[in-house]
Amino acid sequence: MSSPSARYPLHRLTGQFHDPDREAMYRQDIAPRVRRESFVTLIVAALVFGMFAISDYHFVGLSTALYLLLAMRLVVVISCLVLAFLIGRLGDYSLRPWLHALPLWILATAIILIVPLRPESLPTQVTAVMVATMGFYLLIPNLLPVVAIASLYLNLGFLTAAVTVADIPAVVALRILLLLVLTNAVGFFALLRLEKLQRRQFALLQEERVHNRQLVEEISHRKSLEAQLRSVAEQDVLTGLDSRGHFMERARELLQRAQFDGSPFSLFMIDVDHFKAINDTWGHRQGDSVLQAIAETCKHSLRPQDVIGRFGGEEFIVALPDTHPKDAQMVAERLQQRVSELAVMEAMPEHRLTVTIGIAGVLDEATDLDALIHQADQALYAGKHGGRNRVVISQEVKGRLDGENSLCSVQERAPLYNEGSRSPEKRRKALLN
């Protein structure tokens, strides 16, 4: 993997990106930080520059030069404060580079003007110029070319004023020149290194953001694929009902809950009568339409808590929690009636749709879902062999219901035992009656 320097080349002397669009992105990214730092730095610089009015009085006393120095310092302080607020609100390297450069030129001009007004303080002014130069490079946020030009103006202007006004010897001027050159070299290369490091960090951060965005998109895409696969696995494509596997999972959970709670549970299977004839006569497209219509009818005929799925081909399966087999029979008969009333497609106007339904129910806690499906399937085939278009209850459930009816009949006749029939013979006669 190539380094950021190779992928995003930087200018050797300015430290800026060669790509203007990336450079504009970088400047826009750092704009809030630059405005904040410039605001604070210029306020501090204005206060420090104003405080040196005390040294002016020490060097020149009460004189015209003092008043000129005070006036100059006041103008610089006010200008710096105004520029601090302007940069804090409007500052932007990309749009207003001159606004960021203006404070450097004002401070540089003020420092140069101190030389003719206070020539006797030249040794201390050399130190002040060196500190100001380093401050230009490292403290006041700006572009490197702007800082270099402003620092060059400050140093050349100061050296010229020192030679012409203070009348210093050539050796002293050369010594000051070497100090200023060294200061500029240190400040220039320090800022150049800082500019490159900041831009490389920005480039790496941008790469990380791009990779994170791609990762998020990839995760979203995979989640979407998983949802689609889950939908395909859980839902029948043609009818929109539960697939066989998904139905089995949901129905098994409902059955276990019903057995745990001791509540009734019923299940029935639905078969479309003469469906092969529909496909052979009118085509598979009409057959698909028939299955879709019946599926919609089933969904509208059942409760939200009921579970319906396509068991295979033209067979559907329904699980009804909290439903006694007698109630399931009523639901199945109602569903059978609604299917028979369906308005069939124009291609088959005289054909009347019918369904055969086999019903099973929970008989004891040991009954599992496969056993229920087998019972419903047996009842369904019994209905098909018996002529189709009917609702059939499984033999197991029917036997259980007959037993319950017999028990109810005996309970209804139980008072005969208490109506004075004391002997076994009289009890037998009462029971036979």
Short mmCIF file of C-alpha atoms in Angstrom, two decimals:
data_model
loop_
_atom_site.label_atom_id
_atom_site.label_comp_id
_atom_site.label_asym_id
_atom_site.label_seq_id
_atom_site.Cartn_x
_atom_site.Cartn_y
_atom_site.Cartn_z
CA MET A 1 0.00 0.00 0.00
CA SER A 2 1.45 3.36 -1.06
CA SER A 3 2.13 6.11 1.45
CA PRO A 4 -0.08 9.21 1.76
CA SER A 5 2.76 11.32 0.30
CA ALA A 6 2.71 9.28 -2.88
CA ARG A 7 -1.07 9.23 -3.18
CA TYR A 8 -1.52 12.90 -2.27
CA PRO A 9 1.66 14.78 -3.32
CA LEU A 10 2.50 18.02 -1.50
CA HIS A 11 4.34 21.08 -2.74
CA ARG A 12 7.96 21.14 -1.57
CA LEU A 13 8.01 24.82 -0.60
CA THR A 14 4.44 25.57 0.48
CA GLY A 15 3.38 22.19 1.94
CA GLN A 16 0.04 22.46 0.10
CA PHE A 17 -1.68 19.74 -1.89
CA HIS A 18 -0.94 19.74 -5.61
CA ASP A 19 -4.59 18.89 -6.19
CA PRO A 20 -6.49 22.20 -5.85
CA ASP A 21 -9.76 20.46 -4.99
CA ARG A 22 -8.17 18.54 -2.13
CA GLU A 23 -6.45 21.69 -0.91
CA ALA A 24 -9.79 23.50 -0.94
CA MET A 25 -11.33 20.62 1.05
CA TYR A 26 -8.51 20.83 3.59
CA ARG A 27 -8.89 24.58 4.04
CA GLN A 28 -12.64 24.23 4.41
CA ASP A 29 -12.12 21.50 7.00
CA ILE A 30 -9.75 23.57 9.16
CA ALA A 31 -11.64 26.85 8.72
CA PRO A 32 -13.45 26.70 12.12
CA ARG A 33 -10.22 25.95 13.97
CA VAL A 34 -8.32 28.69 12.11
CA ARG A 35 -10.99 31.27 12.90
CA ARG A 36 -10.97 30.34 16.56
CA GLU A 37 -7.18 30.33 16.91
CA SER A 38 -6.76 33.56 14.92
CA PHE A 39 -9.33 35.29 17.09
CA VAL A 40 -7.55 34.35 20.31
CA THR A 41 -4.03 35.01 18.97
CA LEU A 42 -4.83 38.47 17.62
CA ILE A 43 -6.43 39.55 20.88
CA VAL A 44 -3.35 38.40 22.80
CA ALA A 45 -1.04 40.07 20.28
CA ALA A 46 -2.98 43.35 20.55
CA LEU A 47 -2.78 43.31 24.36
CA VAL A 48 0.96 42.49 24.37
CA PHE A 49 1.70 45.16 21.79
CA GLY A 50 -0.26 47.73 23.80
CA MET A 51 1.51 46.81 27.05
CA PHE A 52 4.87 47.80 25.59
CA ALA A 53 3.78 51.43 25.82
CA ILE A 54 5.39 51.28 29.28
CA SER A 55 8.80 50.70 27.69
CA ASP A 56 8.17 53.63 25.34
CA TYR A 57 7.90 55.99 28.32
CA HIS A 58 11.05 54.47 29.78
CA PHE A 59 13.09 55.13 26.63
CA VAL A 60 11.73 58.47 25.36
CA GLY A 61 9.98 60.02 28.38
CA LEU A 62 7.32 62.68 27.89
CA SER A 63 8.07 63.75 24.34
CA THR A 64 6.57 63.99 20.90
CA ALA A 65 7.99 60.56 20.11
CA LEU A 66 6.03 59.11 23.06
CA TYR A 67 2.77 60.56 21.80
CA LEU A 68 3.47 59.21 18.31
CA LEU A 69 4.30 55.80 19.71
CA LEU A 70 1.13 55.77 21.85
CA ALA A 71 -1.00 56.80 18.88
CA MET A 72 0.61 54.15 16.70
CA ARG A 73 0.10 51.46 19.35
CA LEU A 74 -3.52 52.49 19.83
CA VAL A 75 -4.18 52.21 16.09
CA VAL A 76 -2.52 48.78 15.97
CA VAL A 77 -4.44 47.52 19.01
CA ILE A 78 -7.78 48.68 17.63
CA SER A 79 -6.97 47.28 14.18
CA CYS A 80 -5.99 43.90 15.62
CA LEU A 81 -9.15 43.70 17.75
CA VAL A 82 -11.36 44.61 14.80
CA LEU A 83 -9.60 42.07 12.58
CA ALA A 84 -9.88 39.44 15.31
CA PHE A 85 -13.67 39.77 15.33
CA LEU A 86 -13.85 39.91 11.52
CA ILE A 87 -11.72 36.78 11.12
CA GLY A 88 -13.68 35.06 13.89
CA ARG A 89 -16.86 35.57 11.88
CA LEU A 90 -15.73 35.69 8.25
CA GLY A 91 -12.27 34.16 8.16
CA ASP A 92 -11.56 31.59 5.45
CA TYR A 93 -8.25 30.76 3.76
CA SER A 94 -10.01 29.84 0.54
CA LEU A 95 -12.26 32.90 0.21
CA ARG A 96 -10.45 35.69 2.09
CA PRO A 97 -6.71 35.04 2.34
CA TRP A 98 -6.08 38.80 2.45
CA LEU A 99 -8.09 39.06 5.68
CA HIS A 100 -5.74 36.63 7.40
CA ALA A 101 -2.64 38.36 5.93
CA LEU A 102 -3.68 41.88 6.99
CA PRO A 103 -2.84 41.52 10.73
CA LEU A 104 0.71 40.39 9.84
CA TRP A 105 1.33 43.46 7.69
CA ILE A 106 -0.11 45.81 10.31
CA LEU A 107 2.05 44.34 13.09
CA ALA A 108 5.14 44.26 10.84
CA THR A 109 4.68 47.91 9.87
CA ALA A 110 4.21 48.95 13.51
CA ILE A 111 7.38 47.11 14.60
CA ILE A 112 9.38 48.77 11.81
CA LEU A 113 8.06 52.24 12.80
CA ILE A 114 9.37 51.79 16.34
CA VAL A 115 12.95 52.00 15.04
CA PRO A 116 12.87 55.67 13.95
CA LEU A 117 10.80 56.65 16.99
CA ARG A 118 13.01 54.78 19.48
CA PRO A 119 16.45 54.32 17.85
CA GLU A 120 18.27 54.04 21.17
CA SER A 121 16.40 50.78 21.97
CA LEU A 122 17.66 48.96 18.88
CA PRO A 123 19.27 46.01 20.76
CA THR A 124 15.99 45.15 22.47
CA GLN A 125 14.12 45.67 19.22
CA VAL A 126 16.23 42.99 17.52
CA THR A 127 14.96 40.47 20.06
CA ALA A 128 11.41 41.72 19.57
CA VAL A 129 11.70 41.26 15.81
CA MET A 130 12.98 37.70 16.21
CA VAL A 131 10.12 36.87 18.57
CA ALA A 132 7.61 38.52 16.22
CA THR A 133 9.00 36.57 13.27
CA MET A 134 8.61 33.25 15.09
CA GLY A 135 5.14 34.35 16.15
CA PHE A 136 4.24 35.02 12.52
CA TYR A 137 5.31 31.51 11.55
CA LEU A 138 4.02 29.50 14.47
CA LEU A 139 1.40 31.43 16.45
CA ILE A 140 -0.81 33.34 14.02
CA PRO A 141 -2.53 30.80 11.69
CA ASN A 142 -1.83 31.58 8.05
CA LEU A 143 -0.67 30.08 4.79
CA LEU A 144 3.08 29.56 4.53
CA PRO A 145 3.59 31.85 1.46
CA VAL A 146 1.69 34.65 3.20
CA VAL A 147 3.72 34.27 6.39
CA ALA A 148 7.03 34.11 4.49
CA ILE A 149 6.32 37.30 2.56
CA ALA A 150 5.12 39.15 5.69
CA SER A 151 8.19 37.98 7.64
CA LEU A 152 10.50 39.03 4.80
CA TYR A 153 8.86 42.45 4.78
CA LEU A 154 9.29 42.76 8.55
CA ASN A 155 12.94 41.70 8.58
CA LEU A 156 14.06 43.73 5.55
CA GLY A 157 12.12 46.78 6.72
CA PHE A 158 13.58 46.53 10.21
CA LEU A 159 17.14 46.05 8.91
CA THR A 160 16.77 48.99 6.49
CA ALA A 161 15.41 51.25 9.23
CA ALA A 162 18.19 50.15 11.60
CA VAL A 163 20.90 50.96 9.05
CA THR A 164 19.44 54.28 7.90
CA VAL A 165 18.06 55.69 11.16
CA ALA A 166 20.15 54.12 13.92
CA ASP A 167 23.36 54.42 11.88
CA ILE A 168 24.72 51.06 13.05
CA PRO A 169 28.10 49.73 11.87
CA ALA A 170 28.24 47.24 9.01
CA VAL A 171 29.42 44.47 11.32
CA VAL A 172 26.40 44.95 13.59
CA ALA A 173 24.09 45.05 10.57
CA LEU A 174 25.61 41.81 9.31
CA ARG A 175 25.18 40.20 12.70
CA ILE A 176 21.50 41.27 12.82
CA LEU A 177 21.03 40.00 9.28
CA LEU A 178 22.41 36.57 10.19
CA LEU A 179 20.16 36.37 13.25
CA LEU A 180 17.12 37.29 11.19
CA VAL A 181 18.01 34.82 8.44
CA LEU A 182 18.41 32.07 11.03
CA THR A 183 15.10 32.99 12.64
CA ASN A 184 13.32 32.93 9.28
CA ALA A 185 14.90 29.62 8.34
CA VAL A 186 13.85 27.98 11.60
CA GLY A 187 10.34 29.40 11.40
CA PHE A 188 9.93 28.59 7.69
CA PHE A 189 10.96 24.95 7.94
CA ALA A 190 9.07 24.46 11.19
CA LEU A 191 5.87 25.76 9.60
CA LEU A 192 6.56 23.81 6.38
CA ARG A 193 6.86 20.59 8.36
CA LEU A 194 3.73 21.43 10.33
CA GLU A 195 1.76 22.19 7.15
CA LYS A 196 2.79 18.87 5.59
CA LEU A 197 2.02 16.88 8.72
CA GLN A 198 -1.40 18.45 9.05
CA ARG A 199 -2.25 17.77 5.41
CA ARG A 200 -1.03 14.17 5.60
CA GLN A 201 -3.13 13.69 8.70
CA PHE A 202 -6.09 15.17 6.84
CA ALA A 203 -5.48 12.84 3.89
CA LEU A 204 -5.33 9.80 6.18
CA LEU A 205 -8.48 10.94 7.97
CA GLN A 206 -10.25 11.37 4.64
CA GLU A 207 -9.19 7.88 3.60
CA GLU A 208 -10.46 6.51 6.89
CA ARG A 209 -13.77 8.31 6.40
CA VAL A 210 -14.07 6.92 2.87
CA HIS A 211 -13.28 3.42 4.10
CA ASN A 212 -15.76 3.77 6.97
CA ARG A 213 -18.40 5.01 4.55
CA GLN A 214 -17.70 2.10 2.22
CA LEU A 215 -17.83 -0.26 5.18
CA VAL A 216 -21.17 1.17 6.30
CA GLU A 217 -22.51 0.86 2.75
CA GLU A 218 -21.21 -2.70 2.54
CA ILE A 219 -22.83 -3.57 5.87
CA SER A 220 -26.10 -1.99 4.76
CA HIS A 221 -25.90 -3.87 1.47
CA ARG A 222 -25.26 -7.15 3.24
CA LYS A 223 -28.11 -6.50 5.67
CA SER A 224 -30.35 -5.78 2.70
CA LEU A 225 -29.26 -9.04 1.05
CA GLU A 226 -29.82 -10.91 4.31
CA ALA A 227 -33.28 -9.38 4.60
CA GLN A 228 -34.04 -10.39 1.02
CA LEU A 229 -32.74 -13.91 1.60
CA ARG A 230 -34.72 -14.12 4.84
CA SER A 231 -37.81 -12.90 3.01
CA VAL A 232 -37.29 -15.49 0.28
CA ALA A 233 -36.73 -18.19 2.89
CA GLU A 234 -39.67 -17.17 5.07
CA GLN A 235 -42.19 -16.10 2.45
CA ASP A 236 -43.70 -17.87 -0.50
CA VAL A 237 -42.96 -15.77 -3.57
CA LEU A 238 -46.24 -16.47 -5.39
CA THR A 239 -48.81 -16.07 -2.61
CA GLY A 240 -46.97 -13.95 -0.04
CA LEU A 241 -47.83 -16.49 2.68
CA ASP A 242 -45.31 -18.12 4.98
CA SER A 243 -43.08 -20.69 3.36
CA ARG A 244 -43.36 -24.25 4.59
CA GLY A 245 -40.22 -24.06 6.74
CA HIS A 246 -41.13 -20.72 8.30
CA PHE A 247 -44.67 -21.90 8.99
CA MET A 248 -43.34 -24.98 10.78
CA GLU A 249 -41.17 -22.82 13.04
CA ARG A 250 -43.99 -20.45 13.95
CA ALA A 251 -46.61 -23.17 14.35
CA ARG A 252 -44.31 -25.24 16.55
CA GLU A 253 -43.80 -22.26 18.87
CA LEU A 254 -47.56 -21.66 19.05
CA LEU A 255 -48.19 -25.33 19.79
CA GLN A 256 -45.61 -25.42 22.58
CA ARG A 257 -47.13 -22.29 24.11
CA ALA A 258 -50.62 -23.78 23.91
CA GLN A 259 -49.45 -27.00 25.60
CA PHE A 260 -47.69 -25.01 28.29
CA ASP A 261 -50.78 -22.87 28.95
CA GLY A 262 -53.21 -25.74 28.56
CA SER A 263 -55.13 -23.84 25.87
CA PRO A 264 -56.74 -25.41 22.78
CA PHE A 265 -54.89 -25.56 19.47
CA SER A 266 -56.20 -26.55 16.06
CA LEU A 267 -54.71 -26.99 12.63
CA PHE A 268 -56.23 -27.57 9.23
CA MET A 269 -54.96 -28.21 5.74
CA ILE A 270 -56.58 -26.81 2.61
CA ASP A 271 -56.42 -28.37 -0.84
CA VAL A 272 -57.73 -26.67 -4.00
CA ASP A 273 -60.05 -29.10 -5.74
CA HIS A 274 -59.24 -30.14 -9.32
CA PHE A 275 -56.27 -27.79 -9.47
CA LYS A 276 -54.41 -29.91 -12.02
CA ALA A 277 -57.39 -29.59 -14.34
CA ILE A 278 -57.21 -25.80 -13.98
CA ASN A 279 -53.55 -25.80 -14.97
CA ASP A 280 -54.10 -28.21 -17.85
CA THR A 281 -57.14 -26.35 -19.20
CA TRP A 282 -56.35 -22.68 -18.66
CA GLY A 283 -52.61 -22.75 -18.11
CA HIS A 284 -50.27 -22.31 -15.20
CA ARG A 285 -50.71 -18.54 -15.26
CA GLN A 286 -54.38 -18.91 -14.42
CA GLY A 287 -53.45 -21.52 -11.85
CA ASP A 288 -51.11 -19.05 -10.17
CA SER A 289 -53.89 -16.44 -10.15
CA VAL A 290 -56.22 -18.95 -8.49
CA LEU A 291 -53.66 -19.68 -5.76
CA GLN A 292 -53.13 -15.97 -5.15
CA ALA A 293 -56.87 -15.34 -4.91
CA ILE A 294 -57.38 -18.19 -2.45
CA ALA A 295 -54.39 -17.04 -0.38
CA GLU A 296 -55.90 -13.56 -0.11
CA THR A 297 -59.23 -15.04 0.90
CA CYS A 298 -57.56 -17.12 3.59
CA LYS A 299 -55.69 -14.12 4.99
CA HIS A 300 -58.90 -12.08 5.21
CA SER A 301 -60.85 -14.94 6.75
CA LEU A 302 -58.41 -15.58 9.61
CA ARG A 303 -57.39 -13.71 12.75
CA PRO A 304 -54.10 -11.78 13.01
CA GLN A 305 -52.76 -14.36 15.49
CA ASP A 306 -53.46 -17.27 13.14
CA VAL A 307 -50.58 -18.52 11.02
CA ILE A 308 -51.05 -19.56 7.41
CA GLY A 309 -48.51 -20.95 4.99
CA ARG A 310 -48.24 -22.59 1.62
CA PHE A 311 -47.52 -26.23 2.30
CA GLY A 312 -46.73 -27.12 -1.28
CA GLY A 313 -48.37 -27.00 -4.70
CA GLU A 314 -52.05 -26.26 -4.23
CA GLU A 315 -52.05 -27.07 -0.48
CA PHE A 316 -52.22 -24.52 2.31
CA ILE A 317 -51.88 -25.07 6.04
CA VAL A 318 -53.30 -23.01 8.92
CA ALA A 319 -52.46 -23.02 12.65
CA LEU A 320 -55.12 -21.60 14.98
CA PRO A 321 -53.98 -20.97 18.57
CA ASP A 322 -56.60 -20.73 21.34
CA THR A 323 -59.10 -22.44 19.02
CA HIS A 324 -61.12 -25.55 19.85
CA PRO A 325 -61.62 -28.04 16.96
CA LYS A 326 -65.36 -27.20 16.93
CA ASP A 327 -64.51 -23.53 16.40
CA ALA A 328 -61.89 -24.50 13.83
CA GLN A 329 -64.59 -26.39 11.95
CA MET A 330 -66.74 -23.24 11.85
CA VAL A 331 -63.78 -21.20 10.58
CA ALA A 332 -63.04 -23.79 7.90
CA GLU A 333 -66.67 -23.88 6.74
CA ARG A 334 -66.75 -20.09 6.53
CA LEU A 335 -63.52 -20.12 4.53
CA GLN A 336 -64.89 -22.83 2.24
CA GLN A 337 -67.97 -20.71 1.58
CA ARG A 338 -65.92 -17.61 0.75
CA VAL A 339 -63.73 -19.53 -1.67
CA SER A 340 -66.80 -20.84 -3.48
CA GLU A 341 -68.02 -17.24 -3.84
CA LEU A 342 -64.80 -16.02 -5.44
CA ALA A 343 -65.21 -14.23 -8.75
CA VAL A 344 -62.92 -16.25 -11.00
CA MET A 345 -61.01 -14.78 -13.93
CA GLU A 346 -62.62 -14.05 -17.27
CA ALA A 347 -60.74 -16.95 -18.87
CA MET A 348 -62.70 -19.44 -16.74
CA PRO A 349 -66.17 -17.90 -16.19
CA GLU A 350 -68.09 -21.14 -15.65
CA HIS A 351 -65.63 -22.78 -13.28
CA ARG A 352 -66.48 -22.65 -9.59
CA LEU A 353 -63.59 -22.88 -7.17
CA THR A 354 -63.89 -25.26 -4.24
CA VAL A 355 -61.55 -26.44 -1.52
CA THR A 356 -61.36 -29.48 0.74
CA ILE A 357 -60.23 -28.92 4.32
CA GLY A 358 -58.94 -31.43 6.86
CA ILE A 359 -58.95 -30.45 10.55
CA ALA A 360 -56.82 -31.71 13.45
CA GLY A 361 -56.53 -30.58 17.07
CA VAL A 362 -54.44 -31.13 20.19
CA LEU A 363 -55.60 -34.19 22.08
CA ASP A 364 -52.95 -34.35 24.80
CA GLU A 365 -49.70 -32.70 25.81
CA ALA A 366 -47.66 -35.36 23.99
CA THR A 367 -49.06 -34.40 20.58
CA ASP A 368 -46.45 -32.77 18.37
CA LEU A 369 -46.79 -30.70 15.22
CA ASP A 370 -45.88 -33.51 12.83
CA ALA A 371 -48.59 -35.69 14.34
CA LEU A 372 -51.15 -32.90 13.93
CA ILE A 373 -50.16 -32.38 10.32
CA HIS A 374 -50.48 -36.11 9.69
CA GLN A 375 -53.97 -36.14 11.24
CA ALA A 376 -55.06 -33.12 9.19
CA ASP A 377 -53.58 -34.69 6.06
CA GLN A 378 -55.49 -37.94 6.67
CA ALA A 379 -58.70 -35.98 7.16
CA LEU A 380 -57.98 -34.02 3.96
CA TYR A 381 -57.53 -37.16 1.90
CA ALA A 382 -60.67 -38.60 3.43
CA GLY A 383 -62.52 -35.52 2.25
CA LYS A 384 -61.04 -35.77 -1.25
CA HIS A 385 -61.99 -39.43 -1.53
CA GLY A 386 -65.44 -38.58 -0.20
CA GLY A 387 -66.22 -36.23 -3.06
CA ARG A 388 -64.20 -33.02 -2.33
CA ASN A 389 -65.61 -29.59 -1.45
CA ARG A 390 -66.10 -30.48 2.21
CA VAL A 391 -64.67 -29.99 5.68
CA VAL A 392 -63.53 -33.16 7.46
CA ILE A 393 -62.40 -33.55 11.06
CA SER A 394 -59.70 -36.13 11.79
CA GLN A 395 -60.81 -39.43 13.32
CA GLU A 396 -58.80 -38.74 16.49
CA VAL A 397 -60.51 -35.40 17.10
CA LYS A 398 -63.90 -36.78 16.08
CA GLY A 399 -63.56 -39.61 18.56
CA ARG A 400 -62.61 -37.18 21.28
CA LEU A 401 -65.56 -34.94 20.46
CA ASP A 402 -67.96 -37.91 20.44
CA GLY A 403 -66.64 -38.91 23.85
CA GLU A 404 -67.22 -35.40 25.15
CA ASN A 405 -70.78 -35.44 23.73
CA SER A 406 -71.51 -38.80 25.40
CA LEU A 407 -70.20 -37.47 28.70
CA CYS A 408 -72.38 -34.41 28.38
CA SER A 409 -75.40 -36.64 27.64
CA VAL A 410 -74.77 -38.73 30.74
CA GLN A 411 -74.37 -35.61 32.85
CA GLU A 412 -77.68 -34.27 31.55
CA ARG A 413 -79.42 -37.49 32.60
CA ALA A 414 -77.64 -37.76 35.95
CA PRO A 415 -80.63 -36.43 37.96
CA LEU A 416 -82.42 -39.72 37.28
CA TYR A 417 -80.15 -41.32 39.86
CA ASN A 418 -81.49 -38.99 42.54
CA GLU A 419 -85.19 -39.16 41.92
CA GLY A 420 -85.96 -41.90 44.41
CA SER A 421 -84.61 -44.76 42.32
CA ARG A 422 -82.86 -46.63 45.07
CA SER A 423 -82.50 -50.13 43.65
CA PRO A 424 -80.09 -51.12 40.84
CA GLU A 425 -83.06 -52.37 38.83
CA LYS A 426 -84.78 -49.00 38.95
CA ARG A 427 -81.50 -47.24 38.03
CA ARG A 428 -81.08 -49.48 34.95
CA LYS A 429 -84.63 -48.74 33.87
CA ALA A 430 -84.11 -45.01 34.30
CA LEU A 431 -80.88 -45.13 32.29
CA LEU A 432 -82.56 -47.16 29.52
CA ASN A 433 -85.36 -44.62 29.36
#
